[in-house]
GROMACS .gro file of C-alpha atoms in nm:
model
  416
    1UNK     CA    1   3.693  -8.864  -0.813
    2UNK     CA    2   3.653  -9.202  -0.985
    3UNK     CA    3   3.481  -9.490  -0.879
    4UNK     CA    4   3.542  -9.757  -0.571
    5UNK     CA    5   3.527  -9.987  -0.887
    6UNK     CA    6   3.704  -9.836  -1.138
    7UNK     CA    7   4.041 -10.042  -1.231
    8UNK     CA    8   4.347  -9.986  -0.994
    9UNK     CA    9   4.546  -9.972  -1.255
   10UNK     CA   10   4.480  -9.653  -1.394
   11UNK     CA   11   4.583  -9.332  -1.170
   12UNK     CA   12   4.355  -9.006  -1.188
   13UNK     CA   13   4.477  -8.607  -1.049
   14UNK     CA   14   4.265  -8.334  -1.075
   15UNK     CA   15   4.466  -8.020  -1.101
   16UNK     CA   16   4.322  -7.651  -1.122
   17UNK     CA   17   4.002  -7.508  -1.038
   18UNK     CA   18   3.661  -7.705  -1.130
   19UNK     CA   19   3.493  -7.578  -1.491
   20UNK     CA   20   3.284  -7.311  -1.455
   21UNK     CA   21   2.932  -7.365  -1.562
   22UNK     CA   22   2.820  -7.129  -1.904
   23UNK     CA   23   2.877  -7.184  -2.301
   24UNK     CA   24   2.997  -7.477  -2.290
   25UNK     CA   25   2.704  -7.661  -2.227
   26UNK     CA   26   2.481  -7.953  -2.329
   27UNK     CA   27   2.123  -7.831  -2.450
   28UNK     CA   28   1.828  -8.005  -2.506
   29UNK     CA   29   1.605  -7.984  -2.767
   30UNK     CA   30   1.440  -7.658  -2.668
   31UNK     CA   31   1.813  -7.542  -2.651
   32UNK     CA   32   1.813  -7.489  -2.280
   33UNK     CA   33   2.143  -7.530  -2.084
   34UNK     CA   34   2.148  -7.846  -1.843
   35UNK     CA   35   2.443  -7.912  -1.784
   36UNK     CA   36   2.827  -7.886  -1.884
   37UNK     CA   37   2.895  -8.094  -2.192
   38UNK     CA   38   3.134  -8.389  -2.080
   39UNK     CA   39   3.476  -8.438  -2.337
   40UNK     CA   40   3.722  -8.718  -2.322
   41UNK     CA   41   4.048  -8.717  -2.503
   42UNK     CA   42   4.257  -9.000  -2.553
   43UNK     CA   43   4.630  -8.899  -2.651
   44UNK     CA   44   4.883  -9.184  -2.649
   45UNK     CA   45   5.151  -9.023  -2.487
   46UNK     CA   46   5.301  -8.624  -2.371
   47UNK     CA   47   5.579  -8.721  -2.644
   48UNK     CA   48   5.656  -8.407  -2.813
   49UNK     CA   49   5.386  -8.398  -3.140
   50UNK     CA   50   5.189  -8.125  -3.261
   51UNK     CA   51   4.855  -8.324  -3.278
   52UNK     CA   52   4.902  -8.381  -2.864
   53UNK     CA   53   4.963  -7.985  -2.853
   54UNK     CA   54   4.710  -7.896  -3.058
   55UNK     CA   55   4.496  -8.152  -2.801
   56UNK     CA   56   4.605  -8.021  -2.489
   57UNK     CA   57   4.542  -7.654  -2.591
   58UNK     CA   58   4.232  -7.737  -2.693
   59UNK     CA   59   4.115  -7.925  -2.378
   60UNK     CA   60   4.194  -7.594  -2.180
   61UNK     CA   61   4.008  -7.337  -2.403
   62UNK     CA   62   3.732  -7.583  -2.375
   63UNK     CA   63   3.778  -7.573  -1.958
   64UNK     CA   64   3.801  -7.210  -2.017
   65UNK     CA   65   3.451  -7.213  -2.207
   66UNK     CA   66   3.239  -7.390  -1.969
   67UNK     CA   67   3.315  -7.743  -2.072
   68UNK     CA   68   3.416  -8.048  -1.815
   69UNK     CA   69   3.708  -8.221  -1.957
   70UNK     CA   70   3.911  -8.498  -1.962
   71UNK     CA   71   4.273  -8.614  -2.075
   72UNK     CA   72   4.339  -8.990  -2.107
   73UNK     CA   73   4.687  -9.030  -2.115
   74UNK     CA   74   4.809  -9.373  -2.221
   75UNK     CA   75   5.158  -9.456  -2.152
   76UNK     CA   76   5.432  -9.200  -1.958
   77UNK     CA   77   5.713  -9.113  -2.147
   78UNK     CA   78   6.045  -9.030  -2.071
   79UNK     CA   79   6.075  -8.784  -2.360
   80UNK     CA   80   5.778  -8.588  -2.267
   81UNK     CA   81   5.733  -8.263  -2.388
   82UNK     CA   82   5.821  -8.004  -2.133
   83UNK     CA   83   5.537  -7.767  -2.289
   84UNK     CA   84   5.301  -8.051  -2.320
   85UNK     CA   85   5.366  -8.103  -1.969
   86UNK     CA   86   5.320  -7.757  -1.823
   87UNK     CA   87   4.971  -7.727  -2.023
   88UNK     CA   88   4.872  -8.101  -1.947
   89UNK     CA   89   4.894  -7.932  -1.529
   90UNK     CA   90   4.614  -7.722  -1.580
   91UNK     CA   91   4.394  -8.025  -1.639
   92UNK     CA   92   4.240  -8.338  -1.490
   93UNK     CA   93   4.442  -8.608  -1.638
   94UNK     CA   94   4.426  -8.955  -1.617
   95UNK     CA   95   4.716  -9.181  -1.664
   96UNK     CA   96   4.740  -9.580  -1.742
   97UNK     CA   97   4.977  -9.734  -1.526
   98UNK     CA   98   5.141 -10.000  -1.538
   99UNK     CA   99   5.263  -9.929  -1.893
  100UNK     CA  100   5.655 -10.045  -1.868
  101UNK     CA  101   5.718 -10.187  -2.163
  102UNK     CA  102   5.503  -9.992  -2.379
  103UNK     CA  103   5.586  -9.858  -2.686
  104UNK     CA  104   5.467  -9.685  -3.055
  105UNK     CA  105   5.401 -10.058  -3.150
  106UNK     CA  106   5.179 -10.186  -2.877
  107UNK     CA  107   4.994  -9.840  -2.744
  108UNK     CA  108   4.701  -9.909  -2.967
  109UNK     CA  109   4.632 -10.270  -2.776
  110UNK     CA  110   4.724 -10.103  -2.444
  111UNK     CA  111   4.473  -9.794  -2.462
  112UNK     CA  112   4.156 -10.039  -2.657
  113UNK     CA  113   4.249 -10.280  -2.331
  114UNK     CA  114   4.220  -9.997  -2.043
  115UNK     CA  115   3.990  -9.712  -2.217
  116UNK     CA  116   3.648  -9.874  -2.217
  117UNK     CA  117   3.661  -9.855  -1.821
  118UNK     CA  118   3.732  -9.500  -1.822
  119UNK     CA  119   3.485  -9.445  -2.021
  120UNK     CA  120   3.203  -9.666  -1.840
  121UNK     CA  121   3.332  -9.461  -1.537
  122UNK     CA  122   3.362  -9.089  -1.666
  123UNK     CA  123   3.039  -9.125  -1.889
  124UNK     CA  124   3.169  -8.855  -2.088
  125UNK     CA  125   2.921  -8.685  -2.381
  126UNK     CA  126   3.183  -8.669  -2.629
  127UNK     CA  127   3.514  -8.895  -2.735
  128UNK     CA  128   3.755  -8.661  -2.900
  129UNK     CA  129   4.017  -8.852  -3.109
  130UNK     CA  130   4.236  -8.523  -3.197
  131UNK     CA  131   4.411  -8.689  -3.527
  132UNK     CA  132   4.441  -9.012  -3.771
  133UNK     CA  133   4.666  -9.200  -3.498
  134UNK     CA  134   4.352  -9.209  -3.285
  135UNK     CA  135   4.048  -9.370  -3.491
  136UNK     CA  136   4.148  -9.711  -3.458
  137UNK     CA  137   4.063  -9.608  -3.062
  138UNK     CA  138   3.735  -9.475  -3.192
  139UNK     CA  139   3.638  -9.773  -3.421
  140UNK     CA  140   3.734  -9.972  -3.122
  141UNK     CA  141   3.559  -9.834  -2.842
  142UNK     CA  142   3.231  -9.829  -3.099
  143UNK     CA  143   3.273 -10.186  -3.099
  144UNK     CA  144   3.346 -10.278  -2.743
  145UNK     CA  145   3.114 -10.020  -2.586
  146UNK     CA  146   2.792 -10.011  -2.859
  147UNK     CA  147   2.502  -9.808  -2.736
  148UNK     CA  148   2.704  -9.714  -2.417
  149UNK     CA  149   2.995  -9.530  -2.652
  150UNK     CA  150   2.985  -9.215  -2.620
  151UNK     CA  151   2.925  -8.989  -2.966
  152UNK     CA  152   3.270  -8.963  -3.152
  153UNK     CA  153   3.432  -8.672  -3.296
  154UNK     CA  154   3.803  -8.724  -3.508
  155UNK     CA  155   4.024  -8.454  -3.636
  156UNK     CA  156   4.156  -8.545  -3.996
  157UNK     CA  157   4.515  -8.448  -3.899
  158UNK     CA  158   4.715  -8.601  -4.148
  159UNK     CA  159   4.717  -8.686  -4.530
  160UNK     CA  160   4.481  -8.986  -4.648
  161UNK     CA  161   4.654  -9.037  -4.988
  162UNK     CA  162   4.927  -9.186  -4.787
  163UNK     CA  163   5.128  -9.188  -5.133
  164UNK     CA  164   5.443  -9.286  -4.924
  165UNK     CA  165   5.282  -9.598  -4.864
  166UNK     CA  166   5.363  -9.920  -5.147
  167UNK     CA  167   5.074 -10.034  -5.340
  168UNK     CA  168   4.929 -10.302  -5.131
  169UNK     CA  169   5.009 -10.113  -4.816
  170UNK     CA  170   4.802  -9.812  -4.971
  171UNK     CA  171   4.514 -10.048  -5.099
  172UNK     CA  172   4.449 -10.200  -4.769
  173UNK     CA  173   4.510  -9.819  -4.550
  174UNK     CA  174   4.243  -9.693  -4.739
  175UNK     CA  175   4.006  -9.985  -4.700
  176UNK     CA  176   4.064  -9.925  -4.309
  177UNK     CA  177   3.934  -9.562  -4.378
  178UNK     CA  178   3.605  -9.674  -4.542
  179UNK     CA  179   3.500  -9.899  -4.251
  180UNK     CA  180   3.613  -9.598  -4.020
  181UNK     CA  181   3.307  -9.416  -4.142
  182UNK     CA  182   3.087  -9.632  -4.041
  183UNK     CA  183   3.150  -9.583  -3.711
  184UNK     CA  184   3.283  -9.239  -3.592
  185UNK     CA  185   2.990  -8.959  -3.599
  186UNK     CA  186   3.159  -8.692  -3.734
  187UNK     CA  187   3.494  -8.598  -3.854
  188UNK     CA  188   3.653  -8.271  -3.862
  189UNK     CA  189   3.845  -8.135  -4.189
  190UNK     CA  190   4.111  -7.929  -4.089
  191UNK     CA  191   4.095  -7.747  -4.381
  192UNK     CA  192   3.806  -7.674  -4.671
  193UNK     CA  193   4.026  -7.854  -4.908
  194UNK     CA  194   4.060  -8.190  -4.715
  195UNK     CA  195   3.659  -8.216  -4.696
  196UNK     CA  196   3.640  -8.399  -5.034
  197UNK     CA  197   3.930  -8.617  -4.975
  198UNK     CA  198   3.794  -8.714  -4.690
  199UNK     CA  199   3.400  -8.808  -4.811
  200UNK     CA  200   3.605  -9.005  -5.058
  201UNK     CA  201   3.826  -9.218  -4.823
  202UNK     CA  202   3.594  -9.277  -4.568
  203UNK     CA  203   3.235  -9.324  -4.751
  204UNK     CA  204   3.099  -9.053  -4.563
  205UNK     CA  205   2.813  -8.817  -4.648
  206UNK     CA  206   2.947  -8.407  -4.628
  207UNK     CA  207   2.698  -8.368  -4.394
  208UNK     CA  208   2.918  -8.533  -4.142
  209UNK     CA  209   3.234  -8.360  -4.203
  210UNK     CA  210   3.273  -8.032  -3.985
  211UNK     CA  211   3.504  -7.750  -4.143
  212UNK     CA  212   3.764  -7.657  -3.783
  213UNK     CA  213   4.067  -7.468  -3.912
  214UNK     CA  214   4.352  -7.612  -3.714
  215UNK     CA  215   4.392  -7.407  -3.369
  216UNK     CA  216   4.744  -7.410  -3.390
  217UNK     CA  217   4.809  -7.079  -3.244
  218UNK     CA  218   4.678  -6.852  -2.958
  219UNK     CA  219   4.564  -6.493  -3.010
  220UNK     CA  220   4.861  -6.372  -2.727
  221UNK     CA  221   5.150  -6.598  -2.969
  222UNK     CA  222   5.014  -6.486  -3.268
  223UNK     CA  223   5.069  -6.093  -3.108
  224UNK     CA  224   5.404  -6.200  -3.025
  225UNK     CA  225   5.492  -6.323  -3.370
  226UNK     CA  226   5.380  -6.058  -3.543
  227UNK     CA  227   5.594  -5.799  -3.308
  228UNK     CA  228   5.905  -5.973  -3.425
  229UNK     CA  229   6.100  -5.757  -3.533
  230UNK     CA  230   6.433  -5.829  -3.781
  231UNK     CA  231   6.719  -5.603  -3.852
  232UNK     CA  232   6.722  -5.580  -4.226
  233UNK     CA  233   7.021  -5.813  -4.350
  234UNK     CA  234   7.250  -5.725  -4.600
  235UNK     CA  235   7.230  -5.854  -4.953
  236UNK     CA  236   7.592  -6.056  -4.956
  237UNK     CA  237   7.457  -6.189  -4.596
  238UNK     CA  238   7.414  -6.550  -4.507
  239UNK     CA  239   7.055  -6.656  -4.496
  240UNK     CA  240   6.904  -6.862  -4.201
  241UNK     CA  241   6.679  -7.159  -4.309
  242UNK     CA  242   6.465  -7.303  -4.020
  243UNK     CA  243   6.283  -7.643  -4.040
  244UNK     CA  244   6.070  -7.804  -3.742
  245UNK     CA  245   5.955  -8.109  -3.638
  246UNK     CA  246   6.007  -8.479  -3.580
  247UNK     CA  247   6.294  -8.707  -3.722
  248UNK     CA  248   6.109  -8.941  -3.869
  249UNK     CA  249   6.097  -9.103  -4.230
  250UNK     CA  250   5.765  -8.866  -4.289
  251UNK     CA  251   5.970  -8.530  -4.250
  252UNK     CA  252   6.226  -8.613  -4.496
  253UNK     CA  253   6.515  -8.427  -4.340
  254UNK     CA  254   6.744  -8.623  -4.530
  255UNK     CA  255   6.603  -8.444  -4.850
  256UNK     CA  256   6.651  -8.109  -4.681
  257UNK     CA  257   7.035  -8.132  -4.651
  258UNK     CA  258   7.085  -8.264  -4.966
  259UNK     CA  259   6.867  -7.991  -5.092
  260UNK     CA  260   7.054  -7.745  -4.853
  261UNK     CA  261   7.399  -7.867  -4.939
  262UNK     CA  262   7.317  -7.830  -5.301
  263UNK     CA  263   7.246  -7.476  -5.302
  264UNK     CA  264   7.355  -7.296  -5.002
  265UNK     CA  265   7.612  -7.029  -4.965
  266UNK     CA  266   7.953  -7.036  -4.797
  267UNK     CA  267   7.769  -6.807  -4.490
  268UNK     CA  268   7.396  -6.988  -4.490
  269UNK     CA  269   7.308  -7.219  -4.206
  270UNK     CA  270   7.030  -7.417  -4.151
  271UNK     CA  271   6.832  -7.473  -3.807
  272UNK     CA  272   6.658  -7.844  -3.749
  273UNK     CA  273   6.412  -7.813  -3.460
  274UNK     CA  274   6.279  -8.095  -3.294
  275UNK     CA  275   6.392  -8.493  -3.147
  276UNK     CA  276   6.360  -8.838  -3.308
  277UNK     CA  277   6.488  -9.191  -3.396
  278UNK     CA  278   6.667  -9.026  -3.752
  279UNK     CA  279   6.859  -8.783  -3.559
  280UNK     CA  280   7.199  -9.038  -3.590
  281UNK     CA  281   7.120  -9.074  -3.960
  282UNK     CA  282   7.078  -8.711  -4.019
  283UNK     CA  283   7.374  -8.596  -3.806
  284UNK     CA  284   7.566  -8.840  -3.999
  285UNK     CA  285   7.439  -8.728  -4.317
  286UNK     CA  286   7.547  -8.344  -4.286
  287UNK     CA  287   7.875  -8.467  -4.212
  288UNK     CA  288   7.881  -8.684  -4.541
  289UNK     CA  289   7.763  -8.368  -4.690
  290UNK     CA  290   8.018  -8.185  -4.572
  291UNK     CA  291   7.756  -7.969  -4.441
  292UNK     CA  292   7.802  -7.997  -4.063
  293UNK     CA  293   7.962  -7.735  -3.935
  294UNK     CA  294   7.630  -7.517  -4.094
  295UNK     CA  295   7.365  -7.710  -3.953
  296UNK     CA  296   7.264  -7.722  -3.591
  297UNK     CA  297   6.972  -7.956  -3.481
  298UNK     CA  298   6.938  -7.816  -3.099
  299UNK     CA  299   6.618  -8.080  -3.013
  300UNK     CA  300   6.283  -8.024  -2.921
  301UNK     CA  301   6.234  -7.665  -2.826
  302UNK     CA  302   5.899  -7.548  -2.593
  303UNK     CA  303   5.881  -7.176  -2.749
  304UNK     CA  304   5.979  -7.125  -3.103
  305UNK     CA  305   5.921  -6.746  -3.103
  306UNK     CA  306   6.308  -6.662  -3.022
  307UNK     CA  307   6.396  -6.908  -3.274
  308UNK     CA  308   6.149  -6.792  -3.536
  309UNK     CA  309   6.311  -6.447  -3.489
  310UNK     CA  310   6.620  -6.532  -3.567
  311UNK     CA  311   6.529  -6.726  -3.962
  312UNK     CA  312   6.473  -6.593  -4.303
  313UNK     CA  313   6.354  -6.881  -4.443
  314UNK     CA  314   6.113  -7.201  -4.344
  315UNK     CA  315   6.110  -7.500  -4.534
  316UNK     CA  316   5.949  -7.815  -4.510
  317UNK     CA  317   6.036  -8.134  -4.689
  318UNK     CA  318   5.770  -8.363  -4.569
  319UNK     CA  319   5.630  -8.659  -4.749
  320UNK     CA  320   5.290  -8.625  -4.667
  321UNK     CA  321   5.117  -8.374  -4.386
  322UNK     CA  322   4.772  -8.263  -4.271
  323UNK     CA  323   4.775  -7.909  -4.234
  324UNK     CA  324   5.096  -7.861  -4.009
  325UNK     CA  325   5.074  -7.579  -3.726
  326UNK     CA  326   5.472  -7.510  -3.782
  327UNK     CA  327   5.418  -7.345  -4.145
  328UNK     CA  328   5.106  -7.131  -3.984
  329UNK     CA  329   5.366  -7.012  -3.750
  330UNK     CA  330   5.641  -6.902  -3.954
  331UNK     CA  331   5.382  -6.732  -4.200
  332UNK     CA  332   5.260  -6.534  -3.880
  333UNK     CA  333   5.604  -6.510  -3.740
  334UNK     CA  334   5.660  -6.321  -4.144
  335UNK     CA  335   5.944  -6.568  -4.258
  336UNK     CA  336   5.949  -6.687  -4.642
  337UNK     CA  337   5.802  -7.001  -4.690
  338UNK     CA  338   5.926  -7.299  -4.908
  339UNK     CA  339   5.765  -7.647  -4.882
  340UNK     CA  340   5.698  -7.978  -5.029
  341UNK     CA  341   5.311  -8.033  -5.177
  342UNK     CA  342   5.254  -8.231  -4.905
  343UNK     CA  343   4.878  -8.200  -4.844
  344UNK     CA  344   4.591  -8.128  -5.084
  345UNK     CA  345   4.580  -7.816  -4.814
  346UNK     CA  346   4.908  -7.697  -4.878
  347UNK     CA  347   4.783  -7.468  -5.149
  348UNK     CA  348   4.530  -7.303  -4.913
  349UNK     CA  349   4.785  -7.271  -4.649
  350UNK     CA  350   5.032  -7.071  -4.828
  351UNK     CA  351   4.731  -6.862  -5.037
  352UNK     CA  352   4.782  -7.015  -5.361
  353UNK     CA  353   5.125  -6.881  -5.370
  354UNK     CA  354   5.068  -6.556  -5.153
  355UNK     CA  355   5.239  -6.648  -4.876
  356UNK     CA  356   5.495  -6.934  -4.977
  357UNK     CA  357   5.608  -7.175  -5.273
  358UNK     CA  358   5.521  -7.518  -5.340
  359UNK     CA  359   5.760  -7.806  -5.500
  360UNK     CA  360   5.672  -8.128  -5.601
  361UNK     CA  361   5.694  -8.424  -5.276
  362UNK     CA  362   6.077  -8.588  -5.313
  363UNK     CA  363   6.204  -8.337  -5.599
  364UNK     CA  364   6.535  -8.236  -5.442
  365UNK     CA  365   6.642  -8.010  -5.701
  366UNK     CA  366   6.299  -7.829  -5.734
  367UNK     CA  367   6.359  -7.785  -5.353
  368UNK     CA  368   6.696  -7.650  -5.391
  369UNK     CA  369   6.632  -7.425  -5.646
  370UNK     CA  370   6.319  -7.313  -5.455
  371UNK     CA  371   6.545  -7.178  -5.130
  372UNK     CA  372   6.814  -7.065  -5.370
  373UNK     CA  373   6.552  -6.781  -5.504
  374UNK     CA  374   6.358  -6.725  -5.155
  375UNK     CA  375   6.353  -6.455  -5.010
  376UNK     CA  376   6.412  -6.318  -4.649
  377UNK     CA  377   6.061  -6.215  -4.531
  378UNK     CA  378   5.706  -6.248  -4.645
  379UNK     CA  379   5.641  -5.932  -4.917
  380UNK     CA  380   5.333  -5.889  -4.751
  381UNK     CA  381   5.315  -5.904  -4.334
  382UNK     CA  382   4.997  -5.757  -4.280
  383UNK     CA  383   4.842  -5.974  -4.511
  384UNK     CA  384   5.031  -6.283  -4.400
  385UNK     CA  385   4.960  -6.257  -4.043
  386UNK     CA  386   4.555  -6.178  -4.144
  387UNK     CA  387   4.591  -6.469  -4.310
  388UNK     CA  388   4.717  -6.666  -3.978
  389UNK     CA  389   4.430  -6.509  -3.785
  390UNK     CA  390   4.239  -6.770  -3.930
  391UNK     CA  391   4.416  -7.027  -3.687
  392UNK     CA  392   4.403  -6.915  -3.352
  393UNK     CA  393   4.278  -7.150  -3.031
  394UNK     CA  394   4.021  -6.892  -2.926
  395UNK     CA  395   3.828  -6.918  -3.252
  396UNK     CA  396   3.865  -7.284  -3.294
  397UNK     CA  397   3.808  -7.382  -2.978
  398UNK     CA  398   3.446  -7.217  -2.968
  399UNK     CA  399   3.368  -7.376  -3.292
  400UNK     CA  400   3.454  -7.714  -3.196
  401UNK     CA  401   3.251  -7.676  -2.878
  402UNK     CA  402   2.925  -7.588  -3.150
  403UNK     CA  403   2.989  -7.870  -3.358
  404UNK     CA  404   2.945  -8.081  -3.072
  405UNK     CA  405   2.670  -7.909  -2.935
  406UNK     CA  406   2.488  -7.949  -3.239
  407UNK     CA  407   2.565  -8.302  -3.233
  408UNK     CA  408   2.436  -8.388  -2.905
  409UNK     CA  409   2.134  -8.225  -2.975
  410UNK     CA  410   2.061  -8.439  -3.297
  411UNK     CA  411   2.122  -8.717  -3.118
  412UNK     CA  412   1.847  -8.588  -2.834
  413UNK     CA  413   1.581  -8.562  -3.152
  414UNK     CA  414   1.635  -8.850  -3.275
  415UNK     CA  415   1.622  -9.020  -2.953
  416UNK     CA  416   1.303  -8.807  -2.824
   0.00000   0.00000   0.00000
């Protein structure tokens, strides 16, 4: 329950059964268990987004593990994702009200405005900001809260390079990252590549950057995407190309079709999952193309396993990434793998060529000619979906729930 003074604007539900006491727990210095370790995560909105899946997941194998958790949700949304709403239901949420009017633009204000309450009230352990969109909230609540902040934990989710970004832009982006470190008390590297990158951007020693491979996938989806099971196509037949995520400028969609329409066959088609302001520029674009009546962008799907079944061929043409969950799930899911360098952990992702070909960011023709010579499954499946083992929620969820552990128990010695 919250507190007789906690703001009226700001709505709480517990749903579900109350965390079971066990792993999940605080120790003190003498490592004995005293009580459930307390997590709060902020998330802006349920908008369809794989950081807020990754998130939610997260937050219930944490509930699962003994932990007491949290959700602060910051603004409804009438595009919410149905999956991200049926997982947000097994957990105790709490929603700002009173958000009408709120959008991409003014959510940071809104959540630095109404979070420090929630926190004074909840007096969680740990503040888990699960991607780049959410340290300004950490740097923030450092500053409002000081001693009474809670000890911060942020997910690297996205590319720090940020070479999309002009000059100045980029200049004063990574100047933001180097006063980040000052404040949040450990970040997490989704990826052994992106540890150096991030030391570099944000001043901060190694010994406060955690290792978490992305839990993108749980150990019952990854079963089900390796059982898929694909009629072998004949040679003269039409491939199906598959791309997934959401329309905006940092996908580059609009390179895909031109890529598409510059190599494809009379009998390839090509699948666009997923919702976003560019959908009336790319719709109009396949038509310009003269590629319409081959492409199909269906929306934001809940469960890509049907859909995954049914490609040959994933690409991504993305600007910059972090390590996106969609190319660990066609690699388990055994599809061929084409994408855009997008992330100095693209190379790991995709075993150094094992498991899927690179092309330089914004090179449509080296993207063309890259699907032109794919082929229609991974050449090796067992190996591919060993590979994706490294990524499931089970594994990373228990590793997440050591780092912070260990945390709170530094933070114990040095305050004993």
């Amino acid at each position: 329950m919250l507190r007789n003074d906690f703001p009226t604007s700001i709505q709480s539900m517990r749903l579900g059964e109350t965390a079971q006491f066990n792993p999940g727990s605080v120790t003190d210095v003498n490592r004995e268990p005293i009580r459930p370790i307390k997590i709060l995560t902020c998330i802006h909105s349920l908008e369809p987004g794989g950081v807020e899946r990754v998130a939610l997941r997260l937050n219930v194998a944490w509930r699962q593990l003994g932990a007491e958790t949290c959700v602060v949700v910051g603004r409804e949304s009438e595009s919410a994702c149905p999956g991200a709403t049926r997982v947000s239901q097994g957990l105790r949420c709490i929603t700002i009200s009173g958000a009408k009017g709120i959008g991409r633009r003014t959510q940071l204000p809104w959540m630095l405005r109404h979070l420090p309450a929630i926190i004074r009230a909840e007096r969680p352990d740990i503040l888990f900001c699960p991607g780049n969109t959410y340290s300004s909230v950490a740097v923030g609540m450092r500053l409002l809260l000081g001693r009474d902040c809670p000890l911060i934990v942020t997910k690297v989710s996205n590319d720090l390079k940020r070479r999309d970004m002009g000059a100045l832009l980029r200049f004063g982006y990574h100047r933001w990252l180097n006063i980040q470190g000052r404040f949040i008390d450990r970040f997490v590297a989704m990826a052994p590549a992106m540890v150096g990158e991030i030391a570099s951007a944000t001043a901060t020693p190694v010994d406060r950057i955690a290792v978490v491979n992305d839990p993108v996938l749980r150990g019952s989806e990854l079963a089900r995407f390796a059982g898929l099971h694909r009629p072998a196509a004949a040679a003269d037949k039409g491939r199906h190309f598959m791309a997934i995520g959401r329309m905006m400028p940092q996908k580059n969609f609009g390179l895909l079709l031109d890529a598409f329409a510059r190599m494809a066959k009379p009998d390839d088609r090509l699948t666009i999952l997923g919702e976003g302001p560019e959908r009336p520029i790319l719709t109009a674009l396949a038509t310009s193309l003269g590629i319409a009546d081959r492409v199909a962008m269906p929306g934001h799907v809940a469960d890509l396993t049907q859909w995954l079944g049914d490609a040959d061929v994933f690409v991504m043409s993305s600007d910059y990434e972090g390590v996106p969950a969609v190319l660990i799930e066609a690699i388990a899911a055994n599809l061929a793998v084409i994408a855009t360098d997008c992330s100095i952990s693209m190379a790991d992702l995709v075993g150094h060529g094992r498991f899927g070909r690179l092309v330089p960011v914004g090179d449509e023709a080296a993207l063309a000619a890259a699907m032109d010579a794919a082929p229609r499954s991974q050449s090796d499946p067992l190996a591919a979906l060993d590979h994706a083992r490294r990524f499931t929620l089970e594994r990373g969820a228990a590793d997440y729930l050591d780092l912070m552990r260990d945390l709170m128990r530094e933070r114990a010695m040095l305050r004993a």
